[in-house]
Structure formats: C-alpha cells, structure tokens
Short mmCIF file of N, CA and C and ligand atoms in Angstrom, two decimals:
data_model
loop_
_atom_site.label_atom_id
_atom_site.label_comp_id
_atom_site.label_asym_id
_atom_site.label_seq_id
_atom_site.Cartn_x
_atom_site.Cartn_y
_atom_site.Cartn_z
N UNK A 1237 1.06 17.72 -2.68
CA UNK A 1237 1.19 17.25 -1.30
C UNK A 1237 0.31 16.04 -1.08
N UNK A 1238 0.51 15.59 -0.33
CA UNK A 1238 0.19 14.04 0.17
C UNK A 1238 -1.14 13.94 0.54
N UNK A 1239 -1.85 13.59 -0.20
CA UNK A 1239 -3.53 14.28 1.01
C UNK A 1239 -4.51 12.53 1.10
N UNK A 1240 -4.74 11.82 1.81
CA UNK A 1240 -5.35 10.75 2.15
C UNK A 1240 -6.80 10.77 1.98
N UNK A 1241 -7.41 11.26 0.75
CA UNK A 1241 -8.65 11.25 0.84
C UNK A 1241 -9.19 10.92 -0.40
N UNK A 1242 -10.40 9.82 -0.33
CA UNK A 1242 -10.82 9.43 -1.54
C UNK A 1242 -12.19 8.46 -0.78
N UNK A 1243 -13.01 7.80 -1.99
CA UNK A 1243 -14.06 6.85 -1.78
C UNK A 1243 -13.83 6.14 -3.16
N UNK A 1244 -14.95 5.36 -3.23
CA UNK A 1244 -15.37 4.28 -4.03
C UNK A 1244 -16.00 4.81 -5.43
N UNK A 1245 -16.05 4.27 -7.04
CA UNK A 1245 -16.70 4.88 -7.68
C UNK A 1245 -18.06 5.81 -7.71
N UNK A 1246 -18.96 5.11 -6.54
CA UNK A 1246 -20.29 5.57 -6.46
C UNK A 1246 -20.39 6.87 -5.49
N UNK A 1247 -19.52 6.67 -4.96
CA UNK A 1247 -19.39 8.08 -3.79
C UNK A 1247 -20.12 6.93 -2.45
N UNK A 1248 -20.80 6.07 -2.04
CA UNK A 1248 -21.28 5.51 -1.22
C UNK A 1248 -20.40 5.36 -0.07
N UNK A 1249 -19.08 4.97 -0.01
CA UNK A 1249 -17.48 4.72 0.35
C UNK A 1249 -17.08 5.68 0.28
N UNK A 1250 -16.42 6.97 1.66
CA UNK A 1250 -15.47 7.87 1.30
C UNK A 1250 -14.76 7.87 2.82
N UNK A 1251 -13.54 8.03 2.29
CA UNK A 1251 -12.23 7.92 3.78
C UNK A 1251 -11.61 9.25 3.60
N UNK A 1252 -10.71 9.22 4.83
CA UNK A 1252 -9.79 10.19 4.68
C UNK A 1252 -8.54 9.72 5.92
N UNK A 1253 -7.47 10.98 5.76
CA UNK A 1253 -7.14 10.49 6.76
C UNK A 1253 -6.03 11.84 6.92
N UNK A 1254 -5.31 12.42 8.24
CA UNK A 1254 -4.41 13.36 8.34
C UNK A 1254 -3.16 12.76 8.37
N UNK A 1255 -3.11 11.72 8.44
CA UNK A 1255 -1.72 10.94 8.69
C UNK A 1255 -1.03 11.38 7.28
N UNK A 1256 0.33 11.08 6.96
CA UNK A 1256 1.30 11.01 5.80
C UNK A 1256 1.17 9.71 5.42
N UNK A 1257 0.78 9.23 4.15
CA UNK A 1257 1.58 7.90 3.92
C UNK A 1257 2.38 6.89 4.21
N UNK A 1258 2.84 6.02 4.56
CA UNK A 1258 3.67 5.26 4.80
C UNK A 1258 4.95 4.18 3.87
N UNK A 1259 4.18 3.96 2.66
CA UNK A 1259 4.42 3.95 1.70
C UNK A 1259 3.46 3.09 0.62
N UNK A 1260 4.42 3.13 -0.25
CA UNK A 1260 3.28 3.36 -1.78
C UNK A 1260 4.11 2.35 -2.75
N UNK A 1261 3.10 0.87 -2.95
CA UNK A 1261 3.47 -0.15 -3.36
C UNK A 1261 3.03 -0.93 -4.73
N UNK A 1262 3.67 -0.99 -5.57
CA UNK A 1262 2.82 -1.70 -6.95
C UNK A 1262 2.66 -3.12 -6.37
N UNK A 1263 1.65 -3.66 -6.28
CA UNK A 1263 1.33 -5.57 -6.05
C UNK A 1263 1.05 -6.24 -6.93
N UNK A 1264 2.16 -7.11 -8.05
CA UNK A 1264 1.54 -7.38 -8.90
C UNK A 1264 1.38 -9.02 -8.87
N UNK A 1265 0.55 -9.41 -7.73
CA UNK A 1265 0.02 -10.58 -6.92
C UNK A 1265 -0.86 -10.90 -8.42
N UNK A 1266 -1.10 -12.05 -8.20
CA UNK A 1266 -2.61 -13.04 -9.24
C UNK A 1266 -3.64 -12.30 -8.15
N UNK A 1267 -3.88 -12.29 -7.15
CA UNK A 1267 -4.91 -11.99 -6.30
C UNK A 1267 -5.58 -10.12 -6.29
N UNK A 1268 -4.57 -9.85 -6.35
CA UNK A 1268 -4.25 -8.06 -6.98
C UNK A 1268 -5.01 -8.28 -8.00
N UNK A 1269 -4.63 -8.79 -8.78
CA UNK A 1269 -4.97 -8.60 -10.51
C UNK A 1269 -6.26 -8.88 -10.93
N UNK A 1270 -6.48 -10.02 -9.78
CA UNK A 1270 -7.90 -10.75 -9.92
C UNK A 1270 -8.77 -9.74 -9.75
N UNK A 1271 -8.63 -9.06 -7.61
CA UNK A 1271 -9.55 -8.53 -7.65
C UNK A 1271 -9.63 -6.86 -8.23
N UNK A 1272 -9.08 -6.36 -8.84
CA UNK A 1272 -8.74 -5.21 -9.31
C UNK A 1272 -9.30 -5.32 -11.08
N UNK A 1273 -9.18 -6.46 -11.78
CA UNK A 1273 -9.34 -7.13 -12.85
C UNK A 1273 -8.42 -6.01 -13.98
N UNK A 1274 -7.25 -5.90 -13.34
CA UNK A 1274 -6.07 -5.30 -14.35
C UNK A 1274 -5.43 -5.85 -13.65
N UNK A 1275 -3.76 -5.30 -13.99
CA UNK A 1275 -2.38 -5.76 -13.85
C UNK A 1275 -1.93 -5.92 -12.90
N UNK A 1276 -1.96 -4.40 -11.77
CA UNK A 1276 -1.58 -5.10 -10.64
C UNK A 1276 -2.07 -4.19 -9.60
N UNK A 1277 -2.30 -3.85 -8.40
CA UNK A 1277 -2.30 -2.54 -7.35
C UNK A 1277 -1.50 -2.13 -6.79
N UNK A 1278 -1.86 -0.46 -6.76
CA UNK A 1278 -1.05 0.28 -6.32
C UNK A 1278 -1.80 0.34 -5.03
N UNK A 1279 -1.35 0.43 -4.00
CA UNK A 1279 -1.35 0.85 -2.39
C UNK A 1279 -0.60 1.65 -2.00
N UNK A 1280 -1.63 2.26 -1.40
CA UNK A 1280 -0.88 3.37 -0.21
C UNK A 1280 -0.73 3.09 1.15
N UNK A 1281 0.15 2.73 1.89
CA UNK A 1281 -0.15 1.86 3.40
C UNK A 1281 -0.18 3.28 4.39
N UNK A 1282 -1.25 3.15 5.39
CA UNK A 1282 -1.63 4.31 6.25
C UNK A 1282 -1.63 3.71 7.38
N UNK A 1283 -2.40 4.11 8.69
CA UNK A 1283 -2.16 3.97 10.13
C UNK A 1283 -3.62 3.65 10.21
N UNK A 1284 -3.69 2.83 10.38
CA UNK A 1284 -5.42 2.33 10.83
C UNK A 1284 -6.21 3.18 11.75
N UNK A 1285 -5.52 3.61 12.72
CA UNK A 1285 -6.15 4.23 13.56
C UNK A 1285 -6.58 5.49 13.50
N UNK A 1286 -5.81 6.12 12.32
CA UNK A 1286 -6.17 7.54 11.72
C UNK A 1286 -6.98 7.84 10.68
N UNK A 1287 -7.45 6.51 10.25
CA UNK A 1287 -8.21 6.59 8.87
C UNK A 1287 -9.40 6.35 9.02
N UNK A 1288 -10.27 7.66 8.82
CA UNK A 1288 -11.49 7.55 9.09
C UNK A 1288 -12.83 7.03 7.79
N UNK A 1289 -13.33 6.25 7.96
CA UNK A 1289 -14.09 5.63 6.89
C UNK A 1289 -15.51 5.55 7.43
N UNK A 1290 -16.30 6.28 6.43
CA UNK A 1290 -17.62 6.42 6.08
C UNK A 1290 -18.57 5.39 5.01
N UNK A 1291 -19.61 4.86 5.54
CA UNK A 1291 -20.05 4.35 3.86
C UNK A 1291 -19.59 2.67 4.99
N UNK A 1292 -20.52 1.83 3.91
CA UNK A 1292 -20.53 0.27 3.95
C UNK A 1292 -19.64 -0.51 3.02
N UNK A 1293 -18.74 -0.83 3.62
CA UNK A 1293 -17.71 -1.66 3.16
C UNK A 1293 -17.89 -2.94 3.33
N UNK A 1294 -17.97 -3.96 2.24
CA UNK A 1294 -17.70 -5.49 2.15
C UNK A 1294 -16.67 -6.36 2.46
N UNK A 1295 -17.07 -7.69 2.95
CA UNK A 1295 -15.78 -8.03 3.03
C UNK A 1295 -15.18 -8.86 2.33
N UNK A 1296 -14.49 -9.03 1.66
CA UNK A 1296 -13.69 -11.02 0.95
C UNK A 1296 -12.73 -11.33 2.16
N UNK A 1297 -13.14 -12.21 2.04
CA UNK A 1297 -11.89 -12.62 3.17
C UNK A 1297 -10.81 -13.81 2.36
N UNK A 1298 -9.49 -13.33 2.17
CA UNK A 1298 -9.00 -14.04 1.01
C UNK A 1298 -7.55 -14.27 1.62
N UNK A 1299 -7.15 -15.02 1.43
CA UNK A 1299 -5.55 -15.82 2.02
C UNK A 1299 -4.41 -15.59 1.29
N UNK A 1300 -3.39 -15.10 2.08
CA UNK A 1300 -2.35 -14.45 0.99
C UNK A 1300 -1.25 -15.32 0.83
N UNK A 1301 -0.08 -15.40 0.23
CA UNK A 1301 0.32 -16.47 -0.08
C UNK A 1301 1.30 -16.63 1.09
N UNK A 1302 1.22 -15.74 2.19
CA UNK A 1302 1.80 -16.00 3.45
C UNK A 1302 1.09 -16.91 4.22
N UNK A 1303 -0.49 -17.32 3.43
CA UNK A 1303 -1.02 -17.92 4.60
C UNK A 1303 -1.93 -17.77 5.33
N UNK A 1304 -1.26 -15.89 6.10
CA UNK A 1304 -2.27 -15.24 6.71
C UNK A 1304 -3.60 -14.43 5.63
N UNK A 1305 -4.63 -14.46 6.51
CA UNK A 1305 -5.96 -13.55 5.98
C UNK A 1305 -5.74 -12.55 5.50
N UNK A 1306 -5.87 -11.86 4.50
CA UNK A 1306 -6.30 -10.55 4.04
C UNK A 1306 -7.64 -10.67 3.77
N UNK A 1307 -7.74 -9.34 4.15
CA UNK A 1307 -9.87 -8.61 4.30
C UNK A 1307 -9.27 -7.74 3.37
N UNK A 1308 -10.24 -8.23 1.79
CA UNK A 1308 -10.45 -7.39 0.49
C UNK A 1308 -11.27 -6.51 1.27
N UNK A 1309 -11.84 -5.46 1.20
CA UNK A 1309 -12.37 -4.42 1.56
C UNK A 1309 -12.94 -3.75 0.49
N UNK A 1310 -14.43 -3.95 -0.14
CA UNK A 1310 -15.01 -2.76 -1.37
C UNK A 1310 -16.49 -2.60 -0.73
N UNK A 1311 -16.65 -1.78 -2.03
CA UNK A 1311 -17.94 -1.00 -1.67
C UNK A 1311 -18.75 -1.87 -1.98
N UNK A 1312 -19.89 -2.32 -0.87
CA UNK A 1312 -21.11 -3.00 -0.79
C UNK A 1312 -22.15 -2.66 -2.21
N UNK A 1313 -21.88 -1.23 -2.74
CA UNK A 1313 -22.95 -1.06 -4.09
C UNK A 1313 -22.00 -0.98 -5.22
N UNK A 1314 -21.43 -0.30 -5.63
CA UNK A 1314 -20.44 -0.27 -6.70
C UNK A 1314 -19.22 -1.52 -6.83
N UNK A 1315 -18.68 -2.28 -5.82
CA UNK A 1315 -18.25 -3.42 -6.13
C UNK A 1315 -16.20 -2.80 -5.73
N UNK A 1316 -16.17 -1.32 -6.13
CA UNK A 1316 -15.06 -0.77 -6.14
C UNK A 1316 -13.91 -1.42 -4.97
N UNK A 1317 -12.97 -2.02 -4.89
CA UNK A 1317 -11.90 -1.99 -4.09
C UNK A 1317 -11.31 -1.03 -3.03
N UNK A 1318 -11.61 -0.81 -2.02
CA UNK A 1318 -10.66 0.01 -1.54
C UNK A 1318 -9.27 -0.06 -0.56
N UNK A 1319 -10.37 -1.34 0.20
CA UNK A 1319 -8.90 -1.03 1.33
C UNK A 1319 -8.30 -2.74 1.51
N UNK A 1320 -7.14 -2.99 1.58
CA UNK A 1320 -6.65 -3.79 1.85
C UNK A 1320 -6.25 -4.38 3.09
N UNK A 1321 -6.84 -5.14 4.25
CA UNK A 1321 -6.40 -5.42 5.50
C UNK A 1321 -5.73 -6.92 5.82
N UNK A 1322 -4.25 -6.84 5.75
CA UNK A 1322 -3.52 -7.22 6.49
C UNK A 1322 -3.25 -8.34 7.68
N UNK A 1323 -4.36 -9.12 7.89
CA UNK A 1323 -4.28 -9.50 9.58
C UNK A 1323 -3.11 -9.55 9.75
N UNK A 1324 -1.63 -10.17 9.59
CA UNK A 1324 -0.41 -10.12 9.58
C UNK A 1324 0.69 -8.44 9.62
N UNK A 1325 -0.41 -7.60 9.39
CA UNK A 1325 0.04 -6.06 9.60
C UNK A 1325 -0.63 -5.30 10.43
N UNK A 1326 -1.03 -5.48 12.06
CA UNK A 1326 -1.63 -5.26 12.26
C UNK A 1326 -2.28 -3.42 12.44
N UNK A 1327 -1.23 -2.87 12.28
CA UNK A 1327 -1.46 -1.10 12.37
C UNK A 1327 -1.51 -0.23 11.22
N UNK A 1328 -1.66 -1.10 10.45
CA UNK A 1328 -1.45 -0.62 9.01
C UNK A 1328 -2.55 -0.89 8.11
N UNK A 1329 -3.44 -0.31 7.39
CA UNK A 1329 -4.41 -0.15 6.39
C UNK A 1329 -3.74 0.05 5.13
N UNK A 1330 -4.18 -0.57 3.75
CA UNK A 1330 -3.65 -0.54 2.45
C UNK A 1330 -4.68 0.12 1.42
N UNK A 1331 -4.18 1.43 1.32
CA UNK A 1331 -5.39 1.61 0.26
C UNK A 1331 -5.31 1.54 -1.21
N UNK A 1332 -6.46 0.61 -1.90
CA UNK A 1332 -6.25 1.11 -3.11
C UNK A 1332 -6.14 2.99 -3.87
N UNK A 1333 -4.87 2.59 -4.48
CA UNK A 1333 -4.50 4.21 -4.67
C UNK A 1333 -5.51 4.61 -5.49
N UNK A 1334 -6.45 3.86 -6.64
CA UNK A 1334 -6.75 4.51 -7.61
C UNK A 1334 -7.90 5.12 -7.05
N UNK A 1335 -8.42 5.22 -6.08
CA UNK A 1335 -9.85 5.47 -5.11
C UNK A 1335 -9.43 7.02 -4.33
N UNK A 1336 -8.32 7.07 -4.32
CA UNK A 1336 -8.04 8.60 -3.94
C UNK A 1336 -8.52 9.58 -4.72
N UNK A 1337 -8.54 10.81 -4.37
CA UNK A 1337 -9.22 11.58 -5.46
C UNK A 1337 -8.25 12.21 -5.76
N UNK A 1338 -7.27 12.78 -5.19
CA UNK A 1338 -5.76 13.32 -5.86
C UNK A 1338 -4.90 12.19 -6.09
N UNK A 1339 -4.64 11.78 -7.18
CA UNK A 1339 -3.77 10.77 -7.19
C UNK A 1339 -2.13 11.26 -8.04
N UNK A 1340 -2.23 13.08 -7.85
CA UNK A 1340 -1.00 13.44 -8.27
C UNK A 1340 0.56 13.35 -7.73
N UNK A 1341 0.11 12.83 -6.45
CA UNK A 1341 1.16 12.76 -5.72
C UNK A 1341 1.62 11.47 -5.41
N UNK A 1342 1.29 10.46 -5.70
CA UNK A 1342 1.92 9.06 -5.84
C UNK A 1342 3.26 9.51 -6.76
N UNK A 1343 3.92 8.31 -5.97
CA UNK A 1343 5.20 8.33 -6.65
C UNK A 1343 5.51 6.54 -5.92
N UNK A 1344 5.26 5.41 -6.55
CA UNK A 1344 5.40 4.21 -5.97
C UNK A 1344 7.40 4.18 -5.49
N UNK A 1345 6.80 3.28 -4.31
CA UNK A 1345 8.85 3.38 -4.16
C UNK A 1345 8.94 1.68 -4.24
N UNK A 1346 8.26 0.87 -4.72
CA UNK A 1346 8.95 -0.54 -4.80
C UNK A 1346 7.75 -1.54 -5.59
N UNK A 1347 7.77 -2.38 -6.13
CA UNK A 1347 7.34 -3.54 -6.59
C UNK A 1347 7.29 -4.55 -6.25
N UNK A 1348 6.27 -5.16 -5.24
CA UNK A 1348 6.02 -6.35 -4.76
C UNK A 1348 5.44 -7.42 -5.80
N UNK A 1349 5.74 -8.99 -5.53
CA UNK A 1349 5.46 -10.02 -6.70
C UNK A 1349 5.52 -9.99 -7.59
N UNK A 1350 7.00 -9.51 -7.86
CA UNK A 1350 7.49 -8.91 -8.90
C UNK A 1350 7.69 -10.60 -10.09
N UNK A 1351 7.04 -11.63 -9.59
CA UNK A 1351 7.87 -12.79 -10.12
C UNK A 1351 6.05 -12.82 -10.88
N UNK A 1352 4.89 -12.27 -10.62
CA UNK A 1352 3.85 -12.69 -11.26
C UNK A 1352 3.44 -11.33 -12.15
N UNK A 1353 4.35 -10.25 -12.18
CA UNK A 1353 4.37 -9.27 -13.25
C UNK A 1353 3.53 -9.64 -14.79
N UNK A 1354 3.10 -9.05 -15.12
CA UNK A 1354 2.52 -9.30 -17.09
C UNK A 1354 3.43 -9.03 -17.57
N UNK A 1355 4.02 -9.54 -18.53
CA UNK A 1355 5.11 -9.12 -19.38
C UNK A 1355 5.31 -8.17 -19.96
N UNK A 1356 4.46 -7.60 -20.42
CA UNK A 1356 4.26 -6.15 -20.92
C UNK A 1356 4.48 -4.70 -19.87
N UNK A 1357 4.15 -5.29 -18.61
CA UNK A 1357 4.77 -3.54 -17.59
C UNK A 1357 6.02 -3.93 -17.27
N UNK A 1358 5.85 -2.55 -17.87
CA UNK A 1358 7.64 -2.42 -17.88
C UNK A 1358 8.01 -1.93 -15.86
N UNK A 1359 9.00 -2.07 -15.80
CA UNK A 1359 9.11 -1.77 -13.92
C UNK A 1359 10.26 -0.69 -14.48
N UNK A 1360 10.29 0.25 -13.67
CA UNK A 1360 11.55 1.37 -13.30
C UNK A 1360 12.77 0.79 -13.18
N UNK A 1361 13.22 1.36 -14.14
CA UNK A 1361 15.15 0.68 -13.39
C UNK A 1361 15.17 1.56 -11.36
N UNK A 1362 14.55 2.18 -11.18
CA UNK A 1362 15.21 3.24 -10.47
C UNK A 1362 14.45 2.40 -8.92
N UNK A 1363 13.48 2.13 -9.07
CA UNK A 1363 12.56 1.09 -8.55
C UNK A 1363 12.78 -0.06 -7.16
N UNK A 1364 13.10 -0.23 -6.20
CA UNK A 1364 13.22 -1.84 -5.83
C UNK A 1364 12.00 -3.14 -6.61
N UNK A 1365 12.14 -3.99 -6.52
CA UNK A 1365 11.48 -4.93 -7.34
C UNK A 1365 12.24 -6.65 -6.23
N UNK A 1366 10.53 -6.69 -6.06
CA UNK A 1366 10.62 -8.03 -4.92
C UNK A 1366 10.58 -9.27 -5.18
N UNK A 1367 10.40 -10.00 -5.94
CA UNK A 1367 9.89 -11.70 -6.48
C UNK A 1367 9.15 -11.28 -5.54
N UNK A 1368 8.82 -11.44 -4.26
CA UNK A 1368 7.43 -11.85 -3.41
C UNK A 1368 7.63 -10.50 -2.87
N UNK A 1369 6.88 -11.14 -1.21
CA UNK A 1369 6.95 -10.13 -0.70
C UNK A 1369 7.51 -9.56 0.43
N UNK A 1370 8.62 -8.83 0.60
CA UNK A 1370 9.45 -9.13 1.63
C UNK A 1370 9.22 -8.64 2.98
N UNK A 1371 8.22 -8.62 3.39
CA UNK A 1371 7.82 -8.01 4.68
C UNK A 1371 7.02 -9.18 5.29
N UNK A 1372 6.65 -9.85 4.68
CA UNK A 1372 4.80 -10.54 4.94
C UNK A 1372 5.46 -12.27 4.08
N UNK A 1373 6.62 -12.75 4.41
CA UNK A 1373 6.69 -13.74 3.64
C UNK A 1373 6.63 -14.03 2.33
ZN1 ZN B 2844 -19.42 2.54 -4.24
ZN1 ZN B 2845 -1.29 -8.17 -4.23
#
C-alpha cells in the first residue's frame, strides 16, 4: 500500500504524508541526473498541503527548461535530495522516491525527458515516454 513516508540519508529530514500519491514519474532531465548524480529521478507528486515536513531543508533554486523556478529541496547536513518544488505547479510537491522508506509500492506510470535518457536504461514498452515534459512545457 501506498504509504508517504520517508527522510533524508541522515534521518535529520523526515516527511510524511496521509494523502495517496498523485503520480509517480521517471525524470530523466540533465538537471535530475546532475542533482541526484545518477541517471535519472523517480518522483512521487503529492499535495503540498498535506505533507508534513520535519528537519532543515536547503534550497537550490534552479530553472527548468520551462523557464520557470524549481526549489531543489535537500537536507542541509547529509546533502540528500528530497523534494522537488515546482513554482509552475503550484499544489503539488515532488518527492524524491528513493528517500521513502517503503519504496515497495512504486510502480512509475510515465517517463519524462525521455529525449536526454542514457542509452543504456532501457524504458518499458508498457510505459508512456515524453521527449520533454508535457505538463510544464
Ligand atoms: Zn540528512
Ligand atoms: Zn528532471
């Protein structure tokens, strides 16, 4: 079952949240990759207003290729990634999935920047798969 709860490697960073998911996205952005320093991120998109976060979070403030701001979001001591903010989404929070602590229940339903993929991950036939990104320009 779906459970919204996780922190940062150090434990310093821990969220949760009662909401369901919204959905669950591979990003395989240069900017993803950069700050993640693998292939690409997985996100879980949640309801901002339900997600309760504990712990000192950093900010990057980094420009997406829409233009608009995204707020990288990690942990002030461990460096860890967690949340992804949107200014262009405004009710919606992105979490890095790998920061959950159950991460048995992911099941991604699509592939965003699908045109800056590594050659080597393979994508699901079963999958949608975006060149960019079709919500956000
Ligand atoms: Zn931490
Ligand atoms: Zn990305």
């Amino acid at each position: 079952m779906a459970k919204i709860e996780g922190g940062c490697l150090c434990g310093a960073v821990r969220y949760s949240s009662d909401d369901d998911p919204l959905n669950q996205t591979i990003c395989h952005c240069k900017h993803c990759q950069k700050q993640a320093g693998s292939a690409f991120s997985l996100v879980v998109a949640v309801f901002r207003f339900g997600l309760d976060v504990q712990g000192e979070l950093a900010t990057y403030e980094d420009v997406g290729d829409s233009g608009q701001a995204v707020l990288r979001k990690f942990c002030a001591k461990c460096g860890s990634p967690v949340i992804s903010d949107l200014v262009s989404v405004p009710d919606v929070v992105f979490i890095k999935a790998g920061t959950l602590d159950d991460t048995s229940w992911l099941k991604p339903d699509a592939h965003i920047w699908a045109e800056h993929r590594q050659e080597w991950v393979n994508v699901a036939e079963e999958l949608q798969s975006f060149p960019r990104n079709p919500s956000i320009g």
